[in-house]
Short mmCIF file of C-alpha atoms and ligand atoms in Angstrom, two decimals:
data_model
loop_
_atom_site.label_atom_id
_atom_site.label_comp_id
_atom_site.label_asym_id
_atom_site.label_seq_id
_atom_site.Cartn_x
_atom_site.Cartn_y
_atom_site.Cartn_z
CA MET A 1246 -33.03 -22.78 76.02
CA SER A 1247 -33.99 -26.35 75.22
CA SER A 1248 -32.89 -29.12 72.89
CA ASN A 1249 -35.75 -28.02 70.63
CA HIS A 1250 -34.17 -24.57 70.43
CA PRO A 1251 -30.52 -25.19 69.64
CA VAL A 1252 -28.38 -22.06 69.34
CA ILE A 1253 -26.14 -22.11 66.24
CA LEU A 1254 -23.78 -19.32 65.19
CA PHE A 1255 -22.91 -18.95 61.49
CA HIS A 1256 -19.55 -17.24 61.36
CA TYR A 1257 -15.93 -17.46 60.27
CA PRO A 1258 -12.67 -16.95 62.19
CA HIS A 1259 -11.48 -13.35 62.69
CA SER A 1260 -14.85 -11.84 61.77
CA PRO A 1261 -15.14 -8.79 64.06
CA PHE A 1262 -18.95 -8.66 63.98
CA SER A 1263 -18.97 -12.32 64.98
CA ALA A 1264 -16.63 -11.48 67.86
CA ARG A 1265 -19.29 -9.06 69.13
CA VAL A 1266 -21.68 -12.03 69.40
CA LEU A 1267 -19.08 -14.51 70.67
CA TYR A 1268 -18.15 -12.13 73.51
CA TYR A 1269 -21.80 -11.80 74.43
CA LEU A 1270 -22.32 -15.59 74.42
CA ALA A 1271 -19.23 -16.06 76.59
CA LEU A 1272 -20.11 -13.43 79.18
CA ARG A 1273 -23.65 -14.70 79.62
CA GLY A 1274 -22.52 -18.33 79.60
CA ILE A 1275 -24.81 -19.29 76.70
CA PRO A 1276 -23.87 -22.63 75.16
CA TYR A 1277 -23.94 -22.68 71.36
CA ASP A 1278 -22.87 -24.68 68.35
CA GLN A 1279 -21.50 -23.35 65.10
CA CYS A 1280 -21.59 -23.65 61.34
CA ILE A 1281 -18.39 -22.18 59.92
CA GLN A 1282 -18.87 -20.18 56.74
CA PRO A 1283 -16.43 -19.41 53.92
CA GLN A 1284 -15.04 -15.88 54.01
CA ILE A 1285 -16.43 -15.19 50.53
CA LEU A 1286 -19.48 -16.33 48.53
CA PRO A 1287 -20.95 -18.78 47.68
CA ARG A 1288 -22.44 -19.88 51.00
CA SER A 1289 -24.39 -23.00 50.14
CA ASP A 1290 -25.24 -23.72 53.81
CA LEU A 1291 -27.35 -20.57 53.86
CA ALA A 1292 -28.78 -21.10 50.36
CA ARG A 1293 -30.10 -24.45 51.59
CA LEU A 1294 -32.16 -22.52 54.16
CA GLY A 1295 -33.41 -20.11 51.51
CA ILE A 1296 -31.22 -17.30 52.90
CA ARG A 1297 -29.55 -15.01 50.38
CA TYR A 1298 -28.41 -12.38 52.93
CA ARG A 1299 -24.63 -12.32 52.56
CA ARG A 1300 -23.34 -10.77 55.76
CA ILE A 1301 -21.86 -12.62 58.72
CA PRO A 1302 -22.79 -13.47 61.47
CA LEU A 1303 -26.23 -15.06 61.61
CA LEU A 1304 -27.56 -16.88 64.65
CA SER A 1305 -30.31 -19.45 64.81
CA ILE A 1306 -32.35 -20.29 67.87
CA GLY A 1307 -34.59 -23.20 67.04
CA ARG A 1308 -36.10 -22.58 63.60
CA ASP A 1309 -35.61 -18.80 63.93
CA VAL A 1310 -32.59 -17.28 62.21
CA TYR A 1311 -31.51 -13.78 63.25
CA LEU A 1312 -29.60 -11.48 60.88
CA ASP A 1313 -27.31 -8.68 62.01
CA SER A 1314 -25.26 -8.64 65.21
CA ARG A 1315 -27.43 -5.86 66.64
CA LEU A 1316 -30.64 -7.89 66.42
CA ILE A 1317 -28.80 -11.05 67.51
CA LEU A 1318 -27.72 -9.36 70.76
CA GLU A 1319 -31.20 -7.98 71.28
CA ARG A 1320 -32.64 -11.49 70.88
CA LEU A 1321 -30.04 -13.04 73.18
CA GLU A 1322 -31.02 -10.58 75.91
CA ARG A 1323 -34.38 -12.41 76.04
CA LEU A 1324 -32.78 -15.85 76.27
CA GLY A 1325 -32.46 -17.66 79.59
CA ALA A 1326 -28.80 -18.30 80.49
CA PRO A 1327 -26.59 -18.93 83.53
CA ASN A 1328 -25.79 -15.20 83.76
CA PRO A 1329 -28.66 -12.68 83.77
CA PRO A 1330 -29.36 -10.43 80.78
CA PHE A 1331 -27.17 -7.32 80.94
CA ALA A 1332 -30.24 -5.08 80.80
CA SER A 1333 -31.63 -6.65 83.97
CA THR A 1334 -28.76 -5.41 86.13
CA ALA A 1335 -27.80 -2.18 84.36
CA THR A 1336 -28.83 1.28 85.51
CA PRO A 1337 -30.48 3.61 82.96
CA GLU A 1338 -27.14 5.44 82.64
CA GLN A 1339 -25.33 2.19 81.91
CA ARG A 1340 -27.92 1.16 79.35
CA GLY A 1341 -27.61 4.57 77.73
CA LEU A 1342 -23.84 4.19 77.63
CA GLU A 1343 -24.15 0.76 75.97
CA ARG A 1344 -26.30 2.26 73.22
CA LEU A 1345 -23.98 5.21 72.75
CA LEU A 1346 -20.92 2.98 72.57
CA ALA A 1347 -22.63 0.80 69.94
CA SER A 1348 -23.21 3.99 67.96
CA PHE A 1349 -19.67 5.19 68.66
CA THR A 1350 -18.36 2.05 66.96
CA LEU A 1351 -20.81 1.81 64.09
CA ASP A 1352 -22.35 5.18 63.34
CA THR A 1353 -19.37 7.53 63.61
CA GLY A 1354 -17.38 5.82 60.88
CA LEU A 1355 -15.00 4.30 63.46
CA PHE A 1356 -15.49 0.74 62.22
CA LYS A 1357 -14.99 1.78 58.62
CA SER A 1358 -11.80 3.63 59.60
CA ILE A 1359 -10.54 0.54 61.42
CA VAL A 1360 -11.13 -1.51 58.25
CA GLN A 1361 -9.11 1.03 56.27
CA VAL A 1362 -6.25 1.06 58.78
CA LEU A 1363 -6.15 -2.69 59.21
CA LEU A 1364 -6.90 -4.52 55.96
CA PRO A 1365 -4.18 -2.86 53.85
CA HIS A 1366 -1.68 -4.49 56.25
CA THR A 1367 -3.02 -7.98 55.63
CA PRO A 1368 -2.57 -10.40 52.70
CA LEU A 1369 -6.24 -9.75 51.86
CA LEU A 1370 -5.16 -6.58 50.03
CA HIS A 1371 -3.63 -8.84 47.37
CA ASN A 1372 -6.22 -11.62 47.45
CA GLU A 1373 -8.00 -11.31 44.09
CA ALA A 1374 -10.94 -13.55 44.99
CA PHE A 1375 -11.56 -11.61 48.23
CA LEU A 1376 -11.32 -8.23 46.51
CA LYS A 1377 -13.71 -9.34 43.75
CA ASP A 1378 -16.20 -10.63 46.31
CA ARG A 1379 -16.14 -7.48 48.42
CA THR A 1380 -16.26 -5.23 45.35
CA GLU A 1381 -19.54 -6.94 44.45
CA MET A 1382 -20.71 -6.57 48.05
CA ILE A 1383 -20.23 -2.81 48.19
CA GLY A 1384 -21.86 -2.42 44.75
CA ALA A 1385 -18.86 -0.45 43.48
CA PRO A 1386 -19.24 1.58 40.29
CA PRO A 1387 -17.31 0.37 37.23
CA GLY A 1388 -13.58 0.94 37.53
CA TYR A 1389 -13.66 1.17 41.35
CA ASN A 1390 -12.91 -1.81 43.51
CA PHE A 1391 -12.60 -2.79 47.15
CA ALA A 1392 -8.84 -2.21 47.16
CA ASP A 1393 -9.51 1.42 46.12
CA PHE A 1394 -11.89 1.73 49.06
CA LEU A 1395 -9.32 0.27 51.45
CA LEU A 1396 -6.59 2.60 50.29
CA ALA A 1397 -8.66 5.79 50.01
CA GLY A 1398 -8.18 8.19 52.87
CA GLY A 1399 -5.88 5.98 54.95
CA ALA A 1400 -4.31 8.95 56.72
CA ASP A 1401 -7.70 10.32 57.79
CA ALA A 1402 -8.80 6.84 58.87
CA LEU A 1403 -5.71 6.52 61.06
CA MET A 1404 -6.41 9.85 62.73
CA ALA A 1405 -10.07 8.92 63.24
CA VAL A 1406 -9.07 5.69 64.99
CA LYS A 1407 -6.47 7.49 67.08
CA GLY A 1408 -9.09 10.08 68.05
CA ALA A 1409 -11.53 7.37 69.16
CA LEU A 1410 -8.90 5.66 71.32
CA GLU A 1411 -8.08 9.02 72.85
CA VAL A 1412 -11.73 9.45 73.82
CA LEU A 1413 -11.70 6.17 75.76
CA GLU A 1414 -8.28 6.87 77.30
CA THR A 1415 -9.16 10.34 78.52
CA THR A 1416 -12.81 9.91 79.52
CA LEU A 1417 -14.32 6.56 80.52
CA LEU A 1418 -11.04 4.87 81.39
CA ALA A 1419 -9.34 7.96 82.80
CA ASP A 1420 -10.20 7.27 86.45
CA GLY A 1421 -8.53 3.86 86.37
CA ARG A 1422 -11.75 1.84 86.30
CA GLU A 1423 -11.60 -1.72 85.02
CA TRP A 1424 -14.77 -1.71 82.90
CA LEU A 1425 -16.27 1.09 80.85
CA ALA A 1426 -19.60 1.39 82.64
CA GLY A 1427 -18.00 1.11 86.09
CA THR A 1428 -19.39 -2.41 86.56
CA ARG A 1429 -17.67 -5.07 88.69
CA GLU A 1430 -17.58 -7.48 85.75
CA PRO A 1431 -17.12 -6.80 82.03
CA GLY A 1432 -20.48 -5.90 80.54
CA ARG A 1433 -22.38 -4.95 77.45
CA ALA A 1434 -20.77 -1.49 77.32
CA ASP A 1435 -17.36 -3.15 77.07
CA ILE A 1436 -18.57 -5.51 74.34
CA GLU A 1437 -19.97 -2.62 72.28
CA ALA A 1438 -16.66 -0.77 72.32
CA VAL A 1439 -14.11 -3.55 72.36
CA TRP A 1440 -14.95 -5.82 69.42
CA SER A 1441 -13.64 -3.59 66.65
CA ILE A 1442 -10.66 -2.29 68.65
CA GLN A 1443 -9.61 -5.80 69.65
CA TRP A 1444 -9.74 -6.75 65.95
CA LEU A 1445 -7.41 -3.86 65.12
CA PHE A 1446 -4.98 -4.78 67.91
CA SER A 1447 -5.02 -8.48 66.98
CA VAL A 1448 -3.43 -8.22 63.54
CA PRO A 1449 0.35 -8.21 63.81
CA GLY A 1450 1.93 -5.27 62.02
CA ALA A 1451 -1.35 -3.41 61.44
CA LEU A 1452 -0.74 -0.69 64.00
CA PRO A 1453 1.54 2.18 63.13
CA GLY A 1454 3.27 2.33 66.53
CA GLU A 1455 4.21 5.94 66.07
CA TYR A 1456 0.50 6.87 66.37
CA ILE A 1457 -1.14 4.02 68.25
CA SER A 1458 0.64 1.98 70.91
CA ALA A 1459 0.39 0.78 74.50
CA ARG A 1460 2.75 3.60 75.43
CA ILE A 1461 0.41 6.25 74.00
CA PHE A 1462 -2.85 4.60 75.16
CA PRO A 1463 -1.88 2.49 78.20
CA LYS A 1464 -5.38 2.37 79.67
CA VAL A 1465 -7.05 1.31 76.42
CA PHE A 1466 -4.50 -1.44 75.76
CA ALA A 1467 -4.76 -2.72 79.35
CA TRP A 1468 -8.57 -2.70 79.11
CA VAL A 1469 -8.58 -4.71 75.86
CA GLU A 1470 -6.16 -7.23 77.38
CA ARG A 1471 -8.25 -7.47 80.56
CA PHE A 1472 -11.36 -8.03 78.48
CA GLU A 1473 -9.77 -10.79 76.41
CA LYS A 1474 -8.64 -12.52 79.61
CA ALA A 1475 -12.12 -12.27 81.12
CA VAL A 1476 -13.65 -13.79 77.98
CA SER A 1477 -11.17 -16.65 77.85
CA VAL A 1478 -11.84 -17.40 81.55
CA ALA A 1479 -15.60 -17.38 80.83
CA GLN A 1480 -15.10 -19.67 77.83
CA LYS A 1481 -13.21 -22.19 79.96
CA GLY A 1482 -16.41 -22.89 81.86
CA PHE A 1483 -18.16 -23.66 78.57
CA ARG A 1484 -18.82 -26.83 76.72
CA ARG A 1485 -16.96 -26.47 73.44
CA PRO A 1486 -19.21 -25.65 70.49
CA GLU A 1487 -19.88 -28.51 68.14
CA THR A 1488 -19.23 -27.68 64.48
CA PHE A 1489 -22.05 -28.68 62.16
CA SER A 1490 -21.99 -29.00 58.39
CA GLY A 1491 -24.61 -27.23 56.29
CA GLU A 1492 -26.46 -30.53 55.78
CA GLN A 1493 -26.55 -31.14 59.53
CA VAL A 1494 -27.80 -27.61 60.16
CA ALA A 1495 -30.58 -27.98 57.59
CA ASP A 1496 -31.62 -31.21 59.26
CA ILE A 1497 -31.51 -29.67 62.77
CA LEU A 1498 -33.40 -26.53 61.78
CA GLY A 1499 -35.94 -28.52 59.78
CA LYS A 1500 -36.85 -30.40 62.97
CA ALA A 1501 -36.45 -27.56 65.46
CA ALA A 1502 -39.33 -25.73 67.09
CA VAL A 1503 -40.16 -22.05 66.68
CA SER A 1504 -38.39 -20.22 69.49
CA GLU A 1505 -40.41 -17.00 69.55
CA ALA A 1506 -43.67 -16.58 67.68
CA ALA A 1507 -44.74 -12.98 68.09
CA ASP A 1508 -45.80 -12.68 64.45
CA VAL A 1509 -47.51 -9.33 64.14
CA VAL A 1510 -47.76 -7.21 61.02
CA ASP A 1511 -48.44 -3.78 62.52
CA GLU A 1512 -51.28 -2.34 60.42
CA SER A 1513 -50.48 1.19 61.59
CA ASP A 1514 -46.87 1.01 60.41
CA PRO A 1515 -46.27 3.60 57.66
CA LEU A 1516 -44.40 1.08 55.51
CA VAL A 1517 -47.19 -1.48 55.82
CA ARG A 1518 -49.65 1.21 54.77
CA ALA A 1519 -47.55 2.66 51.96
CA GLU A 1520 -46.66 -0.71 50.45
CA ARG A 1521 -49.97 -2.38 51.37
CA LEU A 1522 -48.07 -5.23 52.96
CA ARG A 1523 -50.10 -8.19 54.19
CA LYS A 1524 -49.24 -11.12 56.39
CA GLY A 1525 -48.46 -14.20 54.30
CA GLN A 1526 -47.58 -12.20 51.20
CA VAL A 1527 -44.35 -13.12 49.39
CA VAL A 1528 -41.73 -10.42 49.94
CA GLN A 1529 -38.04 -9.79 49.58
CA LEU A 1530 -35.82 -8.65 52.43
CA TRP A 1531 -32.39 -7.03 52.17
CA PRO A 1532 -29.93 -4.80 54.03
CA THR A 1533 -29.68 -1.25 52.74
CA ASP A 1534 -26.03 -0.52 53.53
CA SER A 1535 -24.17 -3.15 51.54
CA GLY A 1536 -24.75 -6.61 50.14
CA SER A 1537 -28.11 -5.15 49.06
CA ARG A 1538 -28.31 -7.20 45.88
CA HIS A 1539 -28.70 -10.33 47.96
CA LYS A 1540 -32.40 -10.42 48.68
CA THR A 1541 -33.99 -13.16 50.74
CA VAL A 1542 -37.44 -14.26 49.57
CA GLY A 1543 -40.20 -15.45 51.88
CA ARG A 1544 -43.67 -14.98 53.28
CA LEU A 1545 -44.14 -11.99 55.53
CA LEU A 1546 -44.84 -13.12 59.09
CA GLY A 1547 -44.18 -10.02 61.14
CA LEU A 1548 -43.33 -6.35 60.81
CA THR A 1549 -42.95 -4.04 63.78
CA ALA A 1550 -40.94 -0.93 64.57
CA ARG A 1551 -38.03 -3.16 65.63
CA GLU A 1552 -38.13 -6.29 63.53
CA ILE A 1553 -39.12 -7.85 60.21
CA THR A 1554 -39.84 -11.59 60.09
CA ILE A 1555 -40.30 -13.73 56.99
CA GLU A 1556 -40.54 -17.45 56.36
CA THR A 1557 -38.15 -18.44 53.59
CA THR A 1558 -39.54 -20.07 50.50
CA GLY A 1559 -36.44 -20.46 48.35
CA GLY A 1560 -34.54 -23.27 50.06
CA GLU A 1561 -34.67 -26.97 50.81
CA VAL A 1562 -35.71 -26.16 54.35
CA SER A 1563 -37.91 -23.26 55.30
CA VAL A 1564 -36.81 -21.14 58.27
CA ARG A 1565 -38.05 -18.00 59.97
CA VAL A 1566 -35.67 -15.14 59.20
CA HIS A 1567 -35.62 -12.09 61.47
CA ALA A 1568 -33.99 -8.80 60.52
CA PRO A 1569 -33.82 -5.52 62.42
CA ARG A 1570 -36.08 -2.85 61.00
CA GLN A 1571 -33.24 -0.34 61.05
CA GLY A 1572 -30.94 -0.85 58.06
CA PHE A 1573 -33.19 -3.34 56.25
CA ARG A 1574 -35.93 -3.04 53.63
CA VAL A 1575 -38.82 -5.29 52.84
CA ALA A 1576 -40.96 -5.05 49.72
CA ALA A 1577 -43.48 -7.08 47.79
CA LEU A 1578 -41.65 -9.42 45.44
CA ALA A 1579 -42.68 -7.74 42.18
CA LYS A 1580 -41.73 -4.27 43.46
CA ALA A 1581 -38.42 -5.41 44.91
CA ASN A 1582 -37.46 -6.76 41.49
CA LEU A 1583 -37.66 -3.25 40.08
CA SER A 1584 -35.41 -1.66 42.73
N1 GSH B 838 -24.68 -5.01 60.07
C1 GSH B 838 -24.06 -6.31 60.06
C2 GSH B 838 -22.68 -6.20 59.45
C3 GSH B 838 -21.96 -7.52 59.40
C4 GSH B 838 -20.73 -7.49 58.54
O1 GSH B 838 -20.46 -6.54 57.78
N2 GSH B 838 -19.96 -8.55 58.65
C5 GSH B 838 -18.82 -8.73 57.79
C6 GSH B 838 -17.92 -9.81 58.36
S1 GSH B 838 -17.24 -9.35 59.94
C7 GSH B 838 -19.31 -9.25 56.46
O2 GSH B 838 -20.45 -9.67 56.37
N3 GSH B 838 -18.48 -9.23 55.45
C8 GSH B 838 -18.90 -9.71 54.17
C9 GSH B 838 -19.11 -11.17 54.13
O3 GSH B 838 -18.56 -11.90 54.98
O4 GSH B 838 -19.79 -11.62 53.21
C10 GSH B 838 -24.02 -6.88 61.48
O5 GSH B 838 -24.06 -6.09 62.44
O6 GSH B 838 -24.00 -8.10 61.64
#
């Protein structure tokens, strides 16, 4: 890390995906600054950088901006920091467990169930501007809105969350260990499982105590509390993040150096072949799960099995945007307009 490669997190308070990154930064002792975003669109700070992606968080390192918490963590593993990358000290079993726990949270529907258990107990359920924004984000059909999504299947969502907590209580935590992967300190496995559960536990009144409580899941509750303590101890050793405005960020990124320039468009990639993608060509980039209407435009710099990189063309300042290959699409501008 150098002053030419400042680390800036774009996030807002109580964003669970941002917590995943904040925990990582804390446990590795990586200093960062922040640019706080509104909870709903518009996000002019990002528009200024030519970024139309609408999910949070994003993280910039120098002039490179990384989308999606998964890719952000992957990138941070390659960053020098006071504490070594988690992968450098983990056994293959521990690394496997980290991956599986990331999937446990995101690919089994657990996170979605947590959203459905939690948000109906918050004032957001009655916040018209929020509901309108998120209805647009999920691309809901006419007559269906985000409140309908939140309230659909609440009972099943509750049982899914309860089932997931039971898994942790009766397997990984059952032998009384402090951390999920049996490490001496909290690690990546803990981060991958804790961020969404901590979010659920943090909202007063969200938990139906009859089904989910410290009495029913003592080990899980104690683990979450232990983790929060460990993170706040780690954060005490930190310099506090400076908060930058969008104008300041544009100025900083405009002057910052490229932090990682492995710009390869893999000619053998099936997508490159099928779409005849070429380096330097103007493309659009978007996530396929939700917020898909918000396509970022730029010149294609790199495309590999793991990552897509473009240089934005639509803003006041041009930055290098990186997205994970999984869950994102890239297409030539004219084609993307038709989709
Ligand atoms: N796959 C993304 C998902 C991020 C995500 O859904 N974040 C929520 C906030 S915690 C979000 O973007 N909500 C809509 C918004 O803020 O516009 C990631 O891993 O970063």
